[in-house]
Short mmCIF file of C-alpha atoms in Angstrom, two decimals:
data_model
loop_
_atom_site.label_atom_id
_atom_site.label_comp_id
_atom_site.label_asym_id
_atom_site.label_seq_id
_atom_site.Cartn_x
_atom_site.Cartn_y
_atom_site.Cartn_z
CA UNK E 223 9.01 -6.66 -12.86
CA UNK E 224 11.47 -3.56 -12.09
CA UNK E 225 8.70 -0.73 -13.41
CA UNK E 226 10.35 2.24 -13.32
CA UNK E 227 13.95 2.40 -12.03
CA UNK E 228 15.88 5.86 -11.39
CA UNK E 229 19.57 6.21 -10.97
CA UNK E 230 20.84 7.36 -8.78
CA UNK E 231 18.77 7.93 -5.72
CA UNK E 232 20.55 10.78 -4.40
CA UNK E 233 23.44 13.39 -5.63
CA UNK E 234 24.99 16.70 -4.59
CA UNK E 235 26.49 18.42 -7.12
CA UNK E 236 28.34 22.00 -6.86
CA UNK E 237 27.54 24.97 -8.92
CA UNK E 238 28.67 24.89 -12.48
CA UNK E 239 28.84 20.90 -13.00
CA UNK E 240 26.72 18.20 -15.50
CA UNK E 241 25.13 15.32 -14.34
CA UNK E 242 22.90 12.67 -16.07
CA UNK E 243 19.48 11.53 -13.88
CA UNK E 244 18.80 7.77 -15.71
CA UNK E 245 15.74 6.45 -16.28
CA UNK E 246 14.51 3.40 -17.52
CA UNK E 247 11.21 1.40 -17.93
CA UNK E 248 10.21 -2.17 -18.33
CA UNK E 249 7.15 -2.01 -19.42
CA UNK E 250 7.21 -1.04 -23.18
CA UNK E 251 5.28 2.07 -22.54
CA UNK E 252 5.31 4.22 -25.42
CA UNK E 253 5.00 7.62 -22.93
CA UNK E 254 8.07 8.89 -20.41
CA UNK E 255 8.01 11.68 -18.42
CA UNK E 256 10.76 13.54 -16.42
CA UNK E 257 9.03 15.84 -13.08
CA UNK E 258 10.65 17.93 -10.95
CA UNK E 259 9.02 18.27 -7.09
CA UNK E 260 9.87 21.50 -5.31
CA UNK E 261 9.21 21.15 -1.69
CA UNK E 262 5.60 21.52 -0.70
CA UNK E 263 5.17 21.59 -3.87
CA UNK E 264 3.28 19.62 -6.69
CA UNK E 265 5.02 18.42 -9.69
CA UNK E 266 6.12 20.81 -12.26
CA UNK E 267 6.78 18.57 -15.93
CA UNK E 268 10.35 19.74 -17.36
CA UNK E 269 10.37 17.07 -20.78
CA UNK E 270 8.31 14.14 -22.23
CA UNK E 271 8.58 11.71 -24.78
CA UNK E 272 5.88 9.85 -26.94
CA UNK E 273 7.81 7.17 -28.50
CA UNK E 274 11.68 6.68 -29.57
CA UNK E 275 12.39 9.54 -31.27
CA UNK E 276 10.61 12.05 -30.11
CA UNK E 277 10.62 14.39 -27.35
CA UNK E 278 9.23 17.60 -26.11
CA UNK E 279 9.37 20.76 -23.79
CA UNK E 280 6.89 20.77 -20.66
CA UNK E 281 6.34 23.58 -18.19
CA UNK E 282 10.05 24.21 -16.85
CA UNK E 283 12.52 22.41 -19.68
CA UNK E 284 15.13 25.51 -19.34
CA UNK E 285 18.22 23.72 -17.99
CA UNK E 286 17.69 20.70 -19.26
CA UNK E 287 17.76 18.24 -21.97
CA UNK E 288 16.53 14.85 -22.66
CA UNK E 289 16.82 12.28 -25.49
CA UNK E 290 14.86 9.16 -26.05
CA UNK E 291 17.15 6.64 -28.45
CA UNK E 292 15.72 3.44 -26.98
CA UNK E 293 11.58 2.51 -25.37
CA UNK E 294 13.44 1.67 -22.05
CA UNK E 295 15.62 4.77 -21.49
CA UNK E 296 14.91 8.39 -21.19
CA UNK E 297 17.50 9.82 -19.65
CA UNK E 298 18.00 13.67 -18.31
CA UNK E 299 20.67 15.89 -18.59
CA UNK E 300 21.96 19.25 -16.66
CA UNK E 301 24.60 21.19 -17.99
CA UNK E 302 24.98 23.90 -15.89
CA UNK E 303 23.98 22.80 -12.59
CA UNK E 304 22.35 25.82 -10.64
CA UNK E 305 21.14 26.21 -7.04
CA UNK E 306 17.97 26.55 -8.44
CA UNK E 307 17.44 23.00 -9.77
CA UNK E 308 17.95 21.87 -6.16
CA UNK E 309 14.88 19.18 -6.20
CA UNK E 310 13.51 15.81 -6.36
CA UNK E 311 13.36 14.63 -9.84
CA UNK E 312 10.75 11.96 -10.52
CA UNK E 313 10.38 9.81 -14.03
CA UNK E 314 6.86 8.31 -14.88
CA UNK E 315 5.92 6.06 -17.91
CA UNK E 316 2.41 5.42 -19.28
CA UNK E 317 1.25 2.78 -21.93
CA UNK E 318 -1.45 4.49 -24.22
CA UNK E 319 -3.93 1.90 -23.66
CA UNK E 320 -4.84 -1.72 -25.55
CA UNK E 321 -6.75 -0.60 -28.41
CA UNK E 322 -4.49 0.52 -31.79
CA UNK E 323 -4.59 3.98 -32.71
CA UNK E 324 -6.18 5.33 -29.79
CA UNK E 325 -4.35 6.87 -26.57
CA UNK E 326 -6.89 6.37 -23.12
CA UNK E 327 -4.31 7.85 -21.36
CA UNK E 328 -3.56 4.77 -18.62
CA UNK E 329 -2.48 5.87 -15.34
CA UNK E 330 1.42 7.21 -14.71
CA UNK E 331 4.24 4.55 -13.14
CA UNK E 332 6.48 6.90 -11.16
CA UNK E 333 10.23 5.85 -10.16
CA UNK E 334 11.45 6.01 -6.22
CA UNK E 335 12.56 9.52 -7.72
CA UNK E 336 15.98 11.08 -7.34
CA UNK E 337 16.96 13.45 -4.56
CA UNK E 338 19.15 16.25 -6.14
CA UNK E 339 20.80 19.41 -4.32
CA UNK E 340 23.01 21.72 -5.55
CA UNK E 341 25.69 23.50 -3.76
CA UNK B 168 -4.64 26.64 -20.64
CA UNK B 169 -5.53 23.97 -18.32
CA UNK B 170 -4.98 24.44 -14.53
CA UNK B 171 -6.04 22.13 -11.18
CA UNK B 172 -6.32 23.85 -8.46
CA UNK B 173 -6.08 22.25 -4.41
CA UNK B 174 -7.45 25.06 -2.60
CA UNK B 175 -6.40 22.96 0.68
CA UNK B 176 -2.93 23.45 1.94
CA UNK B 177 -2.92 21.42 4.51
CA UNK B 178 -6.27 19.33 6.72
CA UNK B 179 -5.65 17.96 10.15
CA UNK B 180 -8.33 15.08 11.31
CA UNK B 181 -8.54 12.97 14.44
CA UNK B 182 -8.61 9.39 13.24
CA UNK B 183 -12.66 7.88 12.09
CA UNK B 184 -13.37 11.32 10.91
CA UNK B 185 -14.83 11.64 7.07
CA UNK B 186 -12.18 13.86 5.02
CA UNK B 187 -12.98 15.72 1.64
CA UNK B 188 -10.48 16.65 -0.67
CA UNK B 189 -11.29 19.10 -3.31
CA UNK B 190 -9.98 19.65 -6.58
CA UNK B 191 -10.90 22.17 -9.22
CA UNK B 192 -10.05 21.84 -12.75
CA UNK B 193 -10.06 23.89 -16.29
CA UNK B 194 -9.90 22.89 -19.58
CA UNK B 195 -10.95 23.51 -22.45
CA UNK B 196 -10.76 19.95 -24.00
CA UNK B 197 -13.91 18.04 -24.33
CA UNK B 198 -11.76 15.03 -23.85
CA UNK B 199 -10.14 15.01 -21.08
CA UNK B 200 -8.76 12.61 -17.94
CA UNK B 201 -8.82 13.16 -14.03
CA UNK B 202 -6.45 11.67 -11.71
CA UNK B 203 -5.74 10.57 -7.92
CA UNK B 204 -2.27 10.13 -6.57
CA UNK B 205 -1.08 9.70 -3.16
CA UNK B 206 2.44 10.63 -1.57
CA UNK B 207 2.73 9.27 1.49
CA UNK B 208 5.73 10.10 3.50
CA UNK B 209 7.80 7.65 1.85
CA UNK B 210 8.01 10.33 -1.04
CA UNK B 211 6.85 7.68 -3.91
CA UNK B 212 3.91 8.46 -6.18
CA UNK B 213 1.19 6.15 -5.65
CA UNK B 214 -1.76 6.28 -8.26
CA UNK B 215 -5.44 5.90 -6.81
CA UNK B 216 -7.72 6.76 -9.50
CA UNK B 217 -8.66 7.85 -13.26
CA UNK B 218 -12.01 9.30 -14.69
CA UNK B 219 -12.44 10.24 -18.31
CA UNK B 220 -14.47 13.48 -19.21
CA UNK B 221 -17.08 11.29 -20.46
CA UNK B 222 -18.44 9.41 -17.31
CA UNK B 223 -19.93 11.31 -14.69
CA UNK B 224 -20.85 7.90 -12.30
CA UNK B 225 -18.79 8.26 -8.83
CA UNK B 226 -16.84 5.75 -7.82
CA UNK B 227 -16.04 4.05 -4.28
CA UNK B 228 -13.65 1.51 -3.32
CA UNK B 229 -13.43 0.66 0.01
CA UNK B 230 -12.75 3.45 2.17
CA UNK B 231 -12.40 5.92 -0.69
CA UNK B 232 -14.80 7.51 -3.07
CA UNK B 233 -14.72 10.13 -5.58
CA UNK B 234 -17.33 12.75 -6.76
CA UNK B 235 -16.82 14.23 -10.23
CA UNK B 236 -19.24 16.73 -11.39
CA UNK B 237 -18.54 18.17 -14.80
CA UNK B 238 -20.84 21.42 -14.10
CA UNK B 239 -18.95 22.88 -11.48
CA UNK B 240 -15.48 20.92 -12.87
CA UNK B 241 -14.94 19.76 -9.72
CA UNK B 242 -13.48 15.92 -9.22
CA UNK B 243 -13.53 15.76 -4.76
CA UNK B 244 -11.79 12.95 -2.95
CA UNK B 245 -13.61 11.77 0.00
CA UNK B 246 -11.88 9.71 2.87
CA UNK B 247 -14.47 7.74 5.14
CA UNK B 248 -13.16 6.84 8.36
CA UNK B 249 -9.94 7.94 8.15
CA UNK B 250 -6.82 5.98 9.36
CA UNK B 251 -3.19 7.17 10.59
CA UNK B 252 -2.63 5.88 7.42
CA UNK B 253 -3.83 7.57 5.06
CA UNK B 254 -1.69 10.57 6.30
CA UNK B 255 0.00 11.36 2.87
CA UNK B 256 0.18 14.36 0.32
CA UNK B 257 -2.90 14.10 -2.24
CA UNK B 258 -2.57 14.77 -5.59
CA UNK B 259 -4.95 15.81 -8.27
CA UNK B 260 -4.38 15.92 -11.74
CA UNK B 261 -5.48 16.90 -14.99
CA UNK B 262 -4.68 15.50 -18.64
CA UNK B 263 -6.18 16.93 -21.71
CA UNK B 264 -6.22 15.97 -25.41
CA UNK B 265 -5.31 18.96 -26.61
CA UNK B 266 -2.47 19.34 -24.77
CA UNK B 267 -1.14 15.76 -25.85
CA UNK B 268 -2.55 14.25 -23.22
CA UNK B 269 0.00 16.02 -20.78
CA UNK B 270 -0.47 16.21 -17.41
CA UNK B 271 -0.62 19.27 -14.93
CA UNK B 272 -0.89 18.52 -11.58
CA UNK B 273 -2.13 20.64 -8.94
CA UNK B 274 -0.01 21.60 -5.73
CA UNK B 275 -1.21 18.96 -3.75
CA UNK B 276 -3.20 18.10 -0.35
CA UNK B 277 -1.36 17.16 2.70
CA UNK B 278 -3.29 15.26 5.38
CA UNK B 279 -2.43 14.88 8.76
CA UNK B 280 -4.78 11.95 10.19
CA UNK B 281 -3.90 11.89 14.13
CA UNK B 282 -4.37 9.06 16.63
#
């Protein structure tokens, strides 16, 4: 059982350039998050997603974009890299819980998280 | 708006002292859920405990235990006996039904546990 799996582990990418930070899940959880981690810092959400289909912005979603086609995958995107995204990106799943209808908000599965830095 | 607030930076303890993590939370959900993670220098996420805004009972397992009172909105971490091991960044977190059950996490705890 892979959990949470985040590709790739680390990247440098220079000013100006796109990238895609994968993300993918194994445990037909309905909820994905994407995180970024300053350092000494806690985690600030950029996206998240409550089922196929659907996404949404969290605290810091300028500079990015996310889609969510598939359960499994919820992949990020930068356009426009900037110095200022320099960080460690983290993806997280949740399953809403066993009972139908009702979300008990079940604890977060985090990825190894992906070391970015811009240049 | 909801908000968690670590007022700890950063604790130092010599090894077998008791530790006390606080957290501070606001919401203005009735439902609501708590949360423990750990980051220990490793850099994963490791999850460590959830209390809904419902039950008020502290909870201890092993070496850990957690006091959540919902009059001062306050959910503390306690470490008993602390080991080199449990040097690590502490998180505490907060997820609200209002919000869609998003979840805001404070700026973290580092603890230095020394031999």
């Amino acid at each position: 059982n892979a959990g949470v799996t985040q590709t790739p582990k680390f990247r440098i990418l220079k000013i100006g350039q796109s990238m895609t930070l994968q993300c993918t899940q194994d445990m037909n959880h309905n909820y994905m998050y994407w995180y970024r981690q300053d350092p000494g810092m806690g985690l600030k959400l950029i996206y998240y997603s409550v089922g196929a289909g659907i996404t949404d912005k969290g605290e810091v979603p300028n500079g990015y974009n996310v889609s969510r086609s598939t359960t499994e995958d919820f992949p990020l995107r930068l356009e426009l890299a900037a110095p200022s995204q320099t960080s460690v990106y983290f993806c997280a799943s949740r399953s809403s819980g066993a009972q139908p209808g009702f979300d008990s908000n079940q604890p977060q599965h985090f990825g190894d998280g992906t070391r970015l830095s811009i240049l | 708006a909801q908000k968690v607030t670590q007022a700890q930076t950063e604790i130092s303890v010599v090894e077998k002292e008791d530790v006390t993590l606080d957290c501070v939370y606001e919401t203005r959900d009735t439902t609501y859920y708590l949360f423990w993670y750990k980051q220990p220098p490793s850099g994963e996420l490791v999850f460590l405990i959830r209390r809904n805004s419902f039950d008020e009972q502290n909870e201890i397992s092993g070496r850990y235990s957690w006091n959540f009172q919902k009059s001062t909105s306050s959910f503390n971490f306690t470490i008993t006996a602390s080991q080199v091991v449990d040097s690590a960044v502490y998180f505490c977190a907060l997820s609200g039904a209002r919000g869609g059950f998003k979840t805001i996490f404070g700026a973290g705890t580092r603890l230095f546990v020394k031999a």
